[in-house]
């Protein structure tokens, strides 16, 4: 009977060691999984920051192009206005020309 008790205790200790080993491996696996998840999250955050930086650079380029186009359009409009004003002066149109009236004196009653 002492042998049975000793055998049962040994079996209990062996089972406990096995459970402890399994728990240790599970904890080890959980730590590895946590590290992997953290690395994936850091990589995703890095990619997101890189994408945001690229989008900001692209937006900046588009804004610069838009400003250039607006400046070009304003310059072209000013040039067209200047040309139109010069043509009106040359062709005698528009309100800028001074109207003059004169009489030659023929047919005027005395």
PDB file of C-alpha atoms in Angstrom, residues 79-94 96-97:
ATOM      1  CA  UNK A  79      -2.201  91.132 -70.057  1.00  0.00           C
ATOM      2  CA  UNK A  80      -5.477  90.672 -71.945  1.00  0.00           C
ATOM      3  CA  UNK A  81      -7.016  93.701 -70.208  1.00  0.00           C
ATOM      4  CA  UNK A  82      -3.946  95.786 -71.043  1.00  0.00           C
ATOM      5  CA  UNK A  83      -4.025  94.630 -74.683  1.00  0.00           C
ATOM      6  CA  UNK A  84      -7.765  95.326 -74.954  1.00  0.00           C
ATOM      7  CA  UNK A  85      -7.285  98.809 -73.502  1.00  0.00           C
ATOM      8  CA  UNK A  86      -4.449  99.516 -75.947  1.00  0.00           C
ATOM      9  CA  UNK A  87      -6.561  98.281 -78.865  1.00  0.00           C
ATOM     10  CA  UNK A  88      -9.494 100.460 -77.790  1.00  0.00           C
ATOM     11  CA  UNK A  89      -7.226 103.500 -77.674  1.00  0.00           C
ATOM     12  CA  UNK A  90      -5.766 102.673 -81.101  1.00  0.00           C
ATOM     13  CA  UNK A  91      -9.158 101.948 -82.677  1.00  0.00           C
ATOM     14  CA  UNK A  92     -10.758 104.973 -81.052  1.00  0.00           C
ATOM     15  CA  UNK A  93     -13.232 103.026 -78.983  1.00  0.00           C
ATOM     16  CA  UNK A  94     -13.920 103.272 -75.330  1.00  0.00           C
ATOM     17  CA  UNK A  96     -10.688 106.998 -72.561  1.00  0.00           C
ATOM     18  CA  UNK A  97     -10.523 108.956 -75.810  1.00  0.00           C
TER      19      UNK A  97
END
